[in-house]
Amino acid sequence: MSVARAGGPGSESVVIVGTGVAGITAAETLRSNGFDGTITVFGEEPHLPYRRTALSKNLVAGDLSDTKITLRPPGYWSERGIDIVTSTRVVDVDPSSRRVRLADVTEVAYDALVLATGGRARRLPGQSSPSSSLRTRRDAEGLREAIADGPVIIIGGGLIGLEIAAAVATPGEGSRVTVVERGSSLLSRVVPPTVAEAVATLHRERGVRILTGAVPVATGPHSVTLSDGRTLTGTVISAIGMEPELGLARSAGLPVDPAGIVVDDSLRTGVPGVYAAGDVAARPHPLTGAPMRAEQWLTATEHGRLVAMTIAADLGLNADTAAPVPRVPLAWTMQYSTNIQLVGWPNAGDRVDVELDDSSSIVRSFSAGRLVGAVCIGRGGSGRSLRAEIESSLQPAGVGG
């Protein structure tokens, strides 16, 4: 068994597991803030880091080639001394010796370890054989072939499911696309009913068939049977969310929760030298204090910056660790030509105010008179200012919920 430590004796080493945006932003931020030790990023996919938001938004007509969606030119990483190791799986973490073990049994030492492992697609209920899902570039390439002709059934009326529906739906083709949602409305976990209905209208106007309150009991690659006995046929795409990838966290003895790897506001896990970032990290909810996972590209990017600054502080580096990182999530989606931004927790309020004009709207959610969330439809410039407004009303990090 070999133990690798690039950079020579005495060189501090950061190992990052995951080539998603949280992990690679952490690497870039560490290097740009003067960290001169080794930075190694391990990823199971064969590709260099790429823009994952393109997978759902550009599924059918978009360009998914290397030149279009790869985040940085190939030479970018080596020029900065960041080692991106693709097609490599980390199988174990030993915090006592500060080493990770790879699938080929090589061990790699670290001074700081970032778990940015993301998650895997949830399995559909009653699944007899694997159905298509959309988590990776390979998934997207396979789906393009599968949905070229014939009907498409999307299980799940959340953001990703609806982005897939918008990408696949073709005006004039009738109900080629069916969205099956077990909740009473689309986006039921994240937006108020008035927004859900507006989004549903966008899809119905383009021929998408929407079935709410529809519970799948048996699914396969080309059929779905619902609890009321109906059977739908077509290419089945599962879009019911993700489960955080917690295997390495458990092997390291880290605290975990159904939401993910439990971390503090600075993304420390509580085990010295180990941090978590991105979709897998369960940071304290600013309103309740409970572990909260946020599955947004922007949040993952901000996690990357935050975890880098936390590592810099813990290693005693002379770096700017004062740059604030918002605790309020901000996500955006394109539904056909309409930009929709979700700010904070739009479904957590007890009162909703709607501001309308001819082509756009803002829906604000209030709890006990305080703004806690908003949805901006067709107002791309409003999301960040509303985010700042909610952020300014929060208690300081670490103060009760």
PDB file of C-alpha atoms in Angstrom, residues 187-195 287 296 328-329 331 341-353 363-367 371-376 390:
ATOM      1  CA  LEU A 187     -43.221  23.029  -6.455  1.00  0.00           C
ATOM      2  CA  SER A 188     -45.340  22.372  -3.369  1.00  0.00           C
ATOM      3  CA  ARG A 189     -42.338  22.240  -1.010  1.00  0.00           C
ATOM      4  CA  VAL A 190     -40.852  25.555  -2.049  1.00  0.00           C
ATOM      5  CA  VAL A 191     -43.388  28.115  -3.267  1.00  0.00           C
ATOM      6  CA  PRO A 192     -46.832  29.422  -2.264  1.00  0.00           C
ATOM      7  CA  PRO A 193     -49.875  28.122  -4.190  1.00  0.00           C
ATOM      8  CA  THR A 194     -50.240  31.320  -6.233  1.00  0.00           C
ATOM      9  CA  VAL A 195     -46.759  30.822  -7.696  1.00  0.00           C
ATOM     10  CA  LEU A 287     -34.700  30.491  11.065  1.00  0.00           C
ATOM     11  CA  GLN A 296     -28.604  25.384  -5.418  1.00  0.00           C
ATOM     12  CA  VAL A 328     -30.172  32.948   2.644  1.00  0.00           C
ATOM     13  CA  PRO A 329     -30.518  30.649  -0.386  1.00  0.00           C
ATOM     14  CA  ALA A 331     -31.942  29.848  -6.793  1.00  0.00           C
ATOM     15  CA  GLN A 341     -35.853  33.362  -8.864  1.00  0.00           C
ATOM     16  CA  LEU A 342     -36.535  31.791  -5.467  1.00  0.00           C
ATOM     17  CA  VAL A 343     -35.191  33.731  -2.509  1.00  0.00           C
ATOM     18  CA  GLY A 344     -35.046  32.513   1.066  1.00  0.00           C
ATOM     19  CA  TRP A 345     -37.968  30.360   2.156  1.00  0.00           C
ATOM     20  CA  PRO A 346     -41.033  31.403   0.148  1.00  0.00           C
ATOM     21  CA  ASN A 347     -43.172  28.602   1.585  1.00  0.00           C
ATOM     22  CA  ALA A 348     -42.407  29.363   5.237  1.00  0.00           C
ATOM     23  CA  GLY A 349     -44.575  32.428   5.708  1.00  0.00           C
ATOM     24  CA  ASP A 350     -47.991  33.019   7.203  1.00  0.00           C
ATOM     25  CA  ARG A 351     -48.825  35.852   4.801  1.00  0.00           C
ATOM     26  CA  VAL A 352     -48.204  36.397   1.087  1.00  0.00           C
ATOM     27  CA  ASP A 353     -48.150  39.713  -0.785  1.00  0.00           C
ATOM     28  CA  VAL A 363     -44.488  37.293  -4.452  1.00  0.00           C
ATOM     29  CA  ARG A 364     -43.252  38.050  -0.933  1.00  0.00           C
ATOM     30  CA  SER A 365     -43.759  35.732   2.043  1.00  0.00           C
ATOM     31  CA  PHE A 366     -43.853  37.077   5.581  1.00  0.00           C
ATOM     32  CA  SER A 367     -43.705  35.316   8.929  1.00  0.00           C
ATOM     33  CA  LEU A 371     -39.897  38.965   5.179  1.00  0.00           C
ATOM     34  CA  VAL A 372     -38.654  35.360   4.958  1.00  0.00           C
ATOM     35  CA  GLY A 373     -38.937  34.539   1.277  1.00  0.00           C
ATOM     36  CA  ALA A 374     -39.838  35.745  -2.175  1.00  0.00           C
ATOM     37  CA  VAL A 375     -40.357  34.561  -5.723  1.00  0.00           C
ATOM     38  CA  CYS A 376     -39.465  36.872  -8.602  1.00  0.00           C
ATOM     39  CA  ILE A 390     -33.850  38.917   4.326  1.00  0.00           C
TER      40      ILE A 390
END
